[in-house]
Each structure stands twice: as structure tokens, then as C-alpha cells.
Tab-separated table of C-alpha atoms in Angstrom:
chain	number	residue	atom	x	y	z
B	417	UNK	CA	10.711	-20.353	-14.701
B	418	UNK	CA	7.533	-17.701	-14.487
B	419	UNK	CA	6.720	-15.684	-11.463
B	420	UNK	CA	3.220	-17.780	-11.165
B	421	UNK	CA	5.009	-21.242	-11.426
B	422	UNK	CA	7.734	-20.526	-8.842
B	423	UNK	CA	4.855	-18.892	-6.359
B	424	UNK	CA	2.381	-21.561	-6.143
B	425	UNK	CA	0.790	-22.917	-3.128
B	426	UNK	CA	3.212	-25.764	-3.793
B	427	UNK	CA	6.406	-25.456	-5.842
B	428	UNK	CA	5.485	-27.139	-9.325
B	429	UNK	CA	7.490	-29.537	-10.890
B	430	UNK	CA	8.138	-30.643	-14.532
B	431	UNK	CA	5.383	-33.808	-14.961
B	432	UNK	CA	1.768	-34.360	-13.677
B	433	UNK	CA	0.568	-32.657	-10.320
B	434	UNK	CA	-1.727	-34.519	-8.179
B	435	UNK	CA	-5.338	-33.761	-9.210
B	436	UNK	CA	-8.018	-32.741	-6.301
B	437	UNK	CA	-11.526	-33.374	-6.728
B	438	UNK	CA	-13.774	-30.763	-5.748
B	439	UNK	CA	-16.761	-31.747	-3.953
B	440	UNK	CA	-20.056	-30.886	-5.220
B	441	UNK	CA	-21.791	-27.663	-3.396
B	442	UNK	CA	-24.952	-28.270	-1.038
B	443	UNK	CA	-24.180	-32.094	-0.417
B	444	UNK	CA	-23.661	-32.317	3.403
B	445	UNK	CA	-20.630	-33.944	4.956
B	446	UNK	CA	-20.341	-33.192	8.461
B	447	UNK	CA	-17.469	-35.238	9.992
B	448	UNK	CA	-15.697	-35.342	13.531
B	449	UNK	CA	-11.938	-34.965	12.962
B	450	UNK	CA	-9.235	-34.421	15.643
B	451	UNK	CA	-5.752	-33.784	15.570
B	452	UNK	CA	-3.748	-37.151	15.687
B	453	UNK	CA	-0.490	-36.871	17.565
B	454	UNK	CA	1.866	-39.900	17.056
B	455	UNK	CA	5.188	-40.292	18.744
B	456	UNK	CA	6.548	-36.510	17.598
B	457	UNK	CA	9.408	-36.457	15.673
B	458	UNK	CA	9.335	-32.671	16.132
B	459	UNK	CA	10.543	-30.982	19.823
B	460	UNK	CA	9.329	-27.529	20.264
B	461	UNK	CA	11.844	-25.038	21.641
B	462	UNK	CA	10.302	-23.680	23.828
B	463	UNK	CA	7.323	-24.076	26.881
B	464	UNK	CA	5.269	-21.859	24.867
B	465	UNK	CA	5.479	-23.290	21.443
B	466	UNK	CA	4.934	-26.528	23.382
B	467	UNK	CA	2.013	-25.587	25.154
B	468	UNK	CA	0.165	-24.925	21.643
B	469	UNK	CA	2.055	-27.367	19.413
B	470	UNK	CA	-0.321	-29.771	21.271
B	471	UNK	CA	-3.782	-30.318	20.031
B	472	UNK	CA	-6.397	-28.182	22.135
B	473	UNK	CA	-9.486	-29.304	24.269
B	474	UNK	CA	-12.019	-29.223	21.571
B	475	UNK	CA	-12.904	-32.147	19.899
B	476	UNK	CA	-13.471	-31.120	15.971
B	477	UNK	CA	-15.793	-31.353	13.151
B	478	UNK	CA	-15.608	-30.348	9.542
B	479	UNK	CA	-18.094	-29.264	6.985
B	480	UNK	CA	-17.436	-29.808	3.451
B	481	UNK	CA	-19.559	-28.914	0.231
B	482	UNK	CA	-22.461	-27.369	2.687
B	483	UNK	CA	-21.675	-23.844	2.964
B	484	UNK	CA	-21.989	-21.322	-0.307
B	485	UNK	CA	-20.779	-19.061	-1.646
B	486	UNK	CA	-18.309	-16.500	-1.837
B	487	UNK	CA	-18.741	-13.313	-4.448
B	488	UNK	CA	-17.118	-15.263	-6.984
B	489	UNK	CA	-19.473	-18.185	-6.287
B	490	UNK	CA	-16.806	-20.288	-4.385
B	491	UNK	CA	-17.906	-22.609	-1.607
B	492	UNK	CA	-16.307	-23.010	1.897
B	493	UNK	CA	-14.880	-25.648	4.108
B	494	UNK	CA	-15.170	-24.792	7.820
B	495	UNK	CA	-13.568	-26.598	10.485
B	496	UNK	CA	-14.814	-25.702	14.113
B	497	UNK	CA	-15.287	-27.186	17.624
B	498	UNK	CA	-17.655	-30.044	17.608
B	499	UNK	CA	-19.215	-28.833	21.059
B	500	UNK	CA	-19.927	-25.691	19.659
B	501	UNK	CA	-20.930	-22.903	22.419
B	502	UNK	CA	-20.041	-25.025	25.724
B	503	UNK	CA	-20.444	-23.218	28.577
B	504	UNK	CA	-21.502	-20.242	26.540
B	505	UNK	CA	-18.567	-19.794	24.656
B	506	UNK	CA	-18.335	-17.743	21.833
B	507	UNK	CA	-15.468	-18.865	19.127
B	508	UNK	CA	-13.105	-16.665	17.759
B	509	UNK	CA	-12.777	-16.705	13.733
B	510	UNK	CA	-10.182	-17.611	11.303
B	511	UNK	CA	-10.394	-16.979	7.612
B	512	UNK	CA	-7.986	-18.718	5.875
B	513	UNK	CA	-6.409	-18.148	2.331
B	514	UNK	CA	-4.594	-20.953	-0.032
B	515	UNK	CA	-1.763	-20.613	-1.731
B	516	UNK	CA	-1.856	-20.418	-5.908
B	517	UNK	CA	-3.513	-23.845	-7.246
B	518	UNK	CA	-4.032	-25.296	-3.651
B	519	UNK	CA	-7.172	-26.172	-2.200
B	520	UNK	CA	-8.166	-26.111	1.656
B	521	UNK	CA	-7.943	-29.890	2.257
B	522	UNK	CA	-4.114	-29.529	1.511
B	523	UNK	CA	-4.246	-27.445	4.880
B	524	UNK	CA	-6.454	-29.794	6.672
B	525	UNK	CA	-3.888	-30.737	9.706
B	526	UNK	CA	-3.424	-27.192	10.412
B	527	UNK	CA	-6.963	-25.888	10.121
B	528	UNK	CA	-8.283	-28.935	12.089
B	529	UNK	CA	-5.499	-28.146	14.952
B	530	UNK	CA	-6.503	-24.717	15.265
B	531	UNK	CA	-9.950	-25.536	15.395
B	532	UNK	CA	-8.884	-28.116	18.594
B	533	UNK	CA	-8.119	-24.465	20.344
B	534	UNK	CA	-11.476	-23.462	20.042
B	535	UNK	CA	-11.528	-21.177	16.936
B	536	UNK	CA	-13.938	-21.454	13.956
B	537	UNK	CA	-11.718	-21.646	10.739
B	538	UNK	CA	-13.081	-21.169	7.218
B	539	UNK	CA	-11.442	-21.482	4.460
B	540	UNK	CA	-12.729	-20.625	0.401
B	541	UNK	CA	-12.250	-23.160	-1.930
B	542	UNK	CA	-10.711	-20.703	-4.528
B	543	UNK	CA	-6.878	-21.002	-5.820
B	544	UNK	CA	-6.560	-17.251	-5.962
B	545	UNK	CA	-7.008	-15.649	-2.900
B	546	UNK	CA	-4.732	-12.592	-3.149
B	547	UNK	CA	-7.068	-9.760	-3.028
B	548	UNK	CA	-8.588	-11.077	0.053
B	549	UNK	CA	-11.969	-10.631	-1.293
B	550	UNK	CA	-13.222	-13.957	-1.079
B	551	UNK	CA	-11.823	-14.174	2.653
B	552	UNK	CA	-13.765	-11.164	3.786
B	553	UNK	CA	-16.772	-12.760	2.104
B	554	UNK	CA	-16.293	-16.033	4.330
B	555	UNK	CA	-16.143	-13.713	7.444
B	556	UNK	CA	-19.300	-12.109	6.071
B	557	UNK	CA	-20.839	-15.474	5.589
B	558	UNK	CA	-20.021	-16.245	9.169
B	559	UNK	CA	-21.299	-13.242	10.641
B	560	UNK	CA	-24.695	-13.982	8.795
B	561	UNK	CA	-24.601	-17.738	9.979
B	562	UNK	CA	-24.114	-16.576	13.805
B	563	UNK	CA	-27.509	-14.212	13.229
B	564	UNK	CA	-29.633	-17.314	11.419
B	565	UNK	CA	-31.482	-19.480	13.945
B	566	UNK	CA	-31.181	-22.180	11.638
B	567	UNK	CA	-27.328	-22.611	11.548
B	568	UNK	CA	-25.300	-24.501	13.660
B	569	UNK	CA	-23.245	-21.207	14.418
B	570	UNK	CA	-26.292	-19.494	15.483
B	571	UNK	CA	-25.310	-17.208	18.768
B	572	UNK	CA	-22.017	-19.532	18.700
B	573	UNK	CA	-19.130	-16.712	17.357
B	574	UNK	CA	-17.594	-14.104	18.527
B	575	UNK	CA	-17.892	-11.844	15.470
B	576	UNK	CA	-15.682	-9.168	17.346
B	577	UNK	CA	-12.678	-11.283	17.355
B	578	UNK	CA	-11.587	-12.664	13.886
B	579	UNK	CA	-8.086	-13.084	12.041
B	580	UNK	CA	-7.048	-13.655	8.797
B	581	UNK	CA	-3.998	-16.219	7.617
B	582	UNK	CA	-2.869	-17.485	4.173
B	583	UNK	CA	-0.022	-19.395	2.682
B	584	UNK	CA	1.974	-17.756	-0.340
B	585	UNK	CA	-0.411	-15.734	-2.272
B	586	UNK	CA	-2.855	-16.355	0.486
B	587	UNK	CA	-0.472	-14.252	2.518
B	588	UNK	CA	-1.346	-11.514	0.130
B	589	UNK	CA	-4.879	-12.077	0.864
B	590	UNK	CA	-4.928	-12.237	4.551
B	591	UNK	CA	-2.774	-8.862	4.739
B	592	UNK	CA	-5.258	-7.319	2.357
B	593	UNK	CA	-8.442	-8.687	4.451
B	594	UNK	CA	-6.699	-6.756	7.315
B	595	UNK	CA	-5.966	-3.701	5.030
B	596	UNK	CA	-9.136	-3.661	3.426
B	597	UNK	CA	-11.833	-5.291	5.427
B	598	UNK	CA	-13.090	-1.906	7.092
B	599	UNK	CA	-12.297	-3.474	10.696
B	600	UNK	CA	-13.918	-7.099	10.017
B	601	UNK	CA	-10.550	-8.476	10.501
B	602	UNK	CA	-8.050	-7.430	13.745
B	603	UNK	CA	-5.035	-9.554	12.697
B	604	UNK	CA	-3.123	-11.128	9.757
B	605	UNK	CA	-0.897	-13.981	9.375
B	606	UNK	CA	1.102	-14.650	6.219
B	607	UNK	CA	2.730	-17.819	5.745
B	608	UNK	CA	5.364	-17.720	3.321
B	609	UNK	CA	4.117	-14.906	1.580
B	610	UNK	CA	6.335	-14.570	-1.683
B	611	UNK	CA	8.159	-10.945	-2.789
B	612	UNK	CA	6.112	-8.355	-3.827
B	613	UNK	CA	7.385	-8.336	-7.547
B	614	UNK	CA	5.010	-10.951	-8.465
B	615	UNK	CA	1.590	-9.629	-7.347
B	616	UNK	CA	0.942	-7.651	-10.702
B	617	UNK	CA	1.084	-10.954	-12.383
B	618	UNK	CA	-1.851	-12.438	-10.063
B	619	UNK	CA	-5.355	-11.731	-10.748
B	620	UNK	CA	-7.607	-9.132	-9.567
B	621	UNK	CA	-10.853	-9.312	-8.394
B	622	UNK	CA	-13.794	-6.938	-8.506
B	623	UNK	CA	-11.258	-4.454	-9.564
B	624	UNK	CA	-8.968	-5.292	-6.169
B	625	UNK	CA	-5.312	-5.816	-6.925
B	626	UNK	CA	-3.420	-8.522	-4.558
B	627	UNK	CA	-0.727	-6.247	-4.374
B	628	UNK	CA	-0.350	-5.410	-0.681
B	629	UNK	CA	0.441	-1.758	0.684
B	630	UNK	CA	2.432	-2.583	4.127
B	631	UNK	CA	3.282	1.328	4.866
B	632	UNK	CA	-0.624	2.161	4.244
B	633	UNK	CA	-1.790	-0.084	7.158
B	634	UNK	CA	-3.263	1.914	9.866
B	635	UNK	CA	-4.633	-0.892	12.286
B	636	UNK	CA	-4.532	-4.427	13.731
B	637	UNK	CA	-1.586	-6.459	13.916
B	638	UNK	CA	0.692	-8.625	11.641
B	639	UNK	CA	2.666	-11.843	11.881
B	640	UNK	CA	4.999	-12.254	9.094
B	641	UNK	CA	6.122	-16.201	8.798
B	642	UNK	CA	8.377	-17.899	6.588
B	643	UNK	CA	10.989	-20.877	5.972
B	644	UNK	CA	14.580	-20.478	5.713
B	645	UNK	CA	14.884	-22.611	3.185
B	646	UNK	CA	11.963	-20.965	0.737
B	647	UNK	CA	13.404	-19.288	-2.481
B	648	UNK	CA	10.191	-17.885	-2.777
B	649	UNK	CA	9.742	-16.117	0.234
B	650	UNK	CA	12.948	-14.195	1.650
B	651	UNK	CA	13.644	-13.534	5.181
B	652	UNK	CA	16.421	-10.711	3.726
B	653	UNK	CA	16.990	-9.136	0.560
B	654	UNK	CA	20.007	-7.989	-1.070
B	655	UNK	CA	19.307	-4.589	-2.116
B	656	UNK	CA	17.426	-1.988	0.241
B	657	UNK	CA	13.326	-1.754	-0.539
B	658	UNK	CA	14.248	2.008	-1.503
B	659	UNK	CA	15.863	0.630	-4.657
B	660	UNK	CA	13.869	-2.501	-5.242
B	661	UNK	CA	10.740	-2.406	-3.382
B	662	UNK	CA	10.058	-4.802	-0.392
B	663	UNK	CA	11.119	-8.191	-1.440
B	664	UNK	CA	11.632	-10.053	1.847
B	665	UNK	CA	9.868	-10.128	5.191
B	666	UNK	CA	12.248	-7.733	6.645
B	667	UNK	CA	11.275	-5.473	4.264
B	668	UNK	CA	7.416	-6.028	4.498
B	669	UNK	CA	8.209	-5.752	8.221
B	670	UNK	CA	10.217	-2.345	8.128
B	671	UNK	CA	7.781	-1.156	6.035
B	672	UNK	CA	4.363	-1.743	8.356
B	673	UNK	CA	4.106	1.741	10.459
B	674	UNK	CA	5.517	1.202	13.939
B	675	UNK	CA	2.187	2.128	15.277
B	676	UNK	CA	1.441	-1.263	14.289
B	677	UNK	CA	1.995	-4.573	16.685
B	678	UNK	CA	3.753	-6.534	14.193
B	679	UNK	CA	6.411	-9.282	14.479
B	680	UNK	CA	8.265	-11.634	11.964
B	681	UNK	CA	10.409	-14.997	12.475
B	682	UNK	CA	11.587	-17.623	9.829
B	683	UNK	CA	11.457	-21.481	10.500
B	684	UNK	CA	14.636	-22.828	10.121
B	685	UNK	CA	14.916	-25.301	7.285
B	686	UNK	CA	11.630	-25.103	5.990
B	687	UNK	CA	10.644	-24.544	2.482
B	688	UNK	CA	7.996	-23.261	0.728
B	689	UNK	CA	5.310	-26.267	1.008
B	690	UNK	CA	6.080	-27.573	4.589
B	691	UNK	CA	2.592	-25.839	5.722
B	692	UNK	CA	1.052	-28.287	3.646
B	693	UNK	CA	2.641	-30.987	4.901
B	694	UNK	CA	1.088	-33.619	7.780
B	695	UNK	CA	3.856	-34.162	10.583
B	696	UNK	CA	6.480	-36.313	9.177
B	697	UNK	CA	5.979	-34.698	5.709
B	698	UNK	CA	3.486	-37.755	4.691
B	699	UNK	CA	1.893	-35.835	2.186
B	700	UNK	CA	2.628	-33.018	-0.625
B	701	UNK	CA	5.928	-31.341	-1.539
B	702	UNK	CA	7.630	-30.666	1.572
B	703	UNK	CA	10.801	-30.984	3.744
B	704	UNK	CA	10.067	-31.659	7.263
B	705	UNK	CA	6.186	-31.030	7.429
B	706	UNK	CA	3.745	-28.929	9.483
B	707	UNK	CA	5.072	-29.268	12.922
B	708	UNK	CA	7.570	-26.349	13.248
B	709	UNK	CA	4.534	-23.910	12.799
B	710	UNK	CA	1.975	-24.885	15.188
B	711	UNK	CA	2.684	-23.591	18.267
B	712	UNK	CA	3.596	-20.272	17.193
B	713	UNK	CA	0.585	-19.815	14.707
B	714	UNK	CA	-1.706	-21.077	17.394
B	715	UNK	CA	-0.211	-18.548	20.008
B	716	UNK	CA	-0.644	-15.859	17.949
B	717	UNK	CA	-4.286	-16.018	17.409
B	718	UNK	CA	-4.630	-17.156	21.119
B	719	UNK	CA	-3.129	-13.770	21.977
B	720	UNK	CA	-4.503	-11.552	19.396
B	721	UNK	CA	-8.166	-13.215	19.580
B	722	UNK	CA	-8.605	-14.388	22.839
B	723	UNK	CA	-6.438	-12.195	24.828
B	724	UNK	CA	-4.292	-15.189	26.185
B	725	UNK	CA	-1.516	-13.510	28.036
B	726	UNK	CA	0.901	-16.904	28.177
B	727	UNK	CA	0.373	-16.988	24.457
B	728	UNK	CA	1.557	-13.331	24.284
B	729	UNK	CA	4.749	-13.906	26.235
B	730	UNK	CA	5.846	-15.570	23.025
B	731	UNK	CA	5.892	-12.413	20.995
B	732	UNK	CA	7.052	-9.493	23.521
B	733	UNK	CA	9.614	-7.656	21.836
B	734	UNK	CA	13.265	-8.465	23.756
B	735	UNK	CA	11.909	-11.496	25.747
B	736	UNK	CA	9.457	-13.061	23.565
B	737	UNK	CA	10.211	-16.703	23.179
B	738	UNK	CA	9.822	-16.900	19.711
B	739	UNK	CA	12.826	-14.461	19.622
B	740	UNK	CA	15.280	-16.780	21.294
B	741	UNK	CA	13.994	-20.270	19.934
B	742	UNK	CA	16.977	-21.795	18.215
B	743	UNK	CA	14.474	-23.473	15.591
B	744	UNK	CA	13.999	-19.905	14.426
B	745	UNK	CA	16.193	-17.321	12.576
B	746	UNK	CA	15.703	-13.525	11.670
B	747	UNK	CA	13.152	-12.914	14.588
B	748	UNK	CA	11.914	-9.451	15.324
B	749	UNK	CA	9.311	-7.991	17.427
B	750	UNK	CA	7.238	-4.652	18.370
B	751	UNK	CA	4.894	-6.387	20.631
B	752	UNK	CA	4.155	-4.770	23.934
B	753	UNK	CA	0.577	-5.307	24.896
């Protein structure tokens, strides 16, 4: 099996994969959506986890097929608070990167959940996001919209509070958006980011490689998340990075300079595609579904982009809730502020 096959946004299996139909650009479809929460099968492992696992206070709307285009001609899907700017609020931005062969709709539950906590989440409809180029294009798009009197986002965005997050190859993209964005992005979250050996097999864009350079990062902050059952995104590696390079979350983490605030953890039992699964794993190829990720992914952005001190308590070195939550393993953190 090739590296590209193993490390797709979903694990490819023999036989036909589900085909997703792309919505034509410029056909306006704006729908109100709010994360539904039925009787949960998942029980959060701490008070902070539980707080941000719950849907946030904002009703959510989605734009599909309206917003265009990235530098490579791709459209965007955007999840955002329906009452944009209520009480004079300016909303932080999260730019999302899909895994290989995946589309934004496959992450709809997670991205809608984040929007319910007051974020504007923009996802480029691109199946190779590893360079971060299109993710930065998405940030530029919303910056322009914030200045456009005719845009629904006009004067509603906090353009100085921007995070990047991505799944699998999109994890490379999130890291690269932080490293290469000249300050446009202040924090990155990687979810099931694969080992570095595969990056050379992924496409470059505009002369940019998807390969990341953790040791060269000088600013921002990073959260590395993977699943303990994910053979494509390892928590640890059998040989040191000095011999084989960073092929695991622990090696990536150790390579990031100590001056950069960072944390990592593995969700116990989660597989490569659980981030795509609805609660109860009712869609896509997954094991347990997205539930286990919701609390701490939301808390990270609440802390990093909104200065939420309660959320920060999840990640503080030594005492952070995620470090002692029995749903998680292989935890580490340098977060002190």
C-alpha cells in the first residue's frame, strides 16, 4: 500500500469509495444549522472537557457554494454564528485543512461545533491542503470580507485572532500556515498528522512543499492531537528522530523549539478517521466518532484566540486537565501562559 493511500483523509479500502458531489460555485445556499446533541454515548473526562464538549451559545449558519476563490481556484465552505457581531462581538477565525481526498462536508459536525462557540470557520474545498497555501488564501479572503461593506462579515471578524487546524495531510497544512503565514495565523492544531516520511509524496503548490520544519518555528503555539489506534499518526517511534527523522507526535513535539508554547495528546482508541464521524460514528469509516475530540479542540481555540483562562486550564504544564484525563495518553505540555 502506498504512503498516499494510507495517509488519506479517510483510510481507503478496496472497492468503491463514496463519491461526494461538489456544489457549483456562486449558487447561494445559506442554511441555519446548530449542532444537535442527543443523549451522549461519550462521557467527557473532566469539567473543562465537558464545558466545551457541549454545543456553544451561538446558533450556526453555513455558506456553501457562495465564496470563491483560492489562488488555485477552489471555493470555500464557511460555518459562522448566525447572529454575527451581536453585542459588538468580533469573531476569531479558524482556517481548516482537509485530509487527502476529503471535502469540508466530511467534517461538518466538528466545524459547526466550533462555530457554535463564536468562531468563523472557513474550509477550502481542496483535497490536498498540505502546503497551507489555500488555508492562508482563506484567511486573506475573510480579511477582505471584513473590510467589504457588502459582505455579511463586514466589521464582524477579529482578524488578529486566527488559528489553523487540519486533519491528516491538512495537519501539515495547519502547521505550514502558522510557519509560513508571516503572522497571519497565531496558533495551529494538527489532528492525526502523518509521519514526515510521506510529505515528499504529496503535491507542492506554488513552489511550496507540504513538508514541515518544526525546528524552524519561531512564533505562535501548537497543539498536536492524534488517536492511539491510528497507525498512520503515531504517538511515539521505535528509533530516535536523529536516525529516522520525526515520524511521531512525540518527535514533532520535541523538535518544536522550547520558546514556542506547545502541547500534545493521543485520544485513546481513536482511529485515523474518527474526526470525520458524527457522534456515535454514524457516517464515514470510523471507530468511535468525533465526540472525544470536541472538548479540548474547542478549549484550545477558546484559550489561544479568545484568552479564556478556564479553557487554558486544560493545557497548563503539570496541572492541565488533558494531562490527567484517562481518555487520553502520551500527553505533554509547556503551556504556562
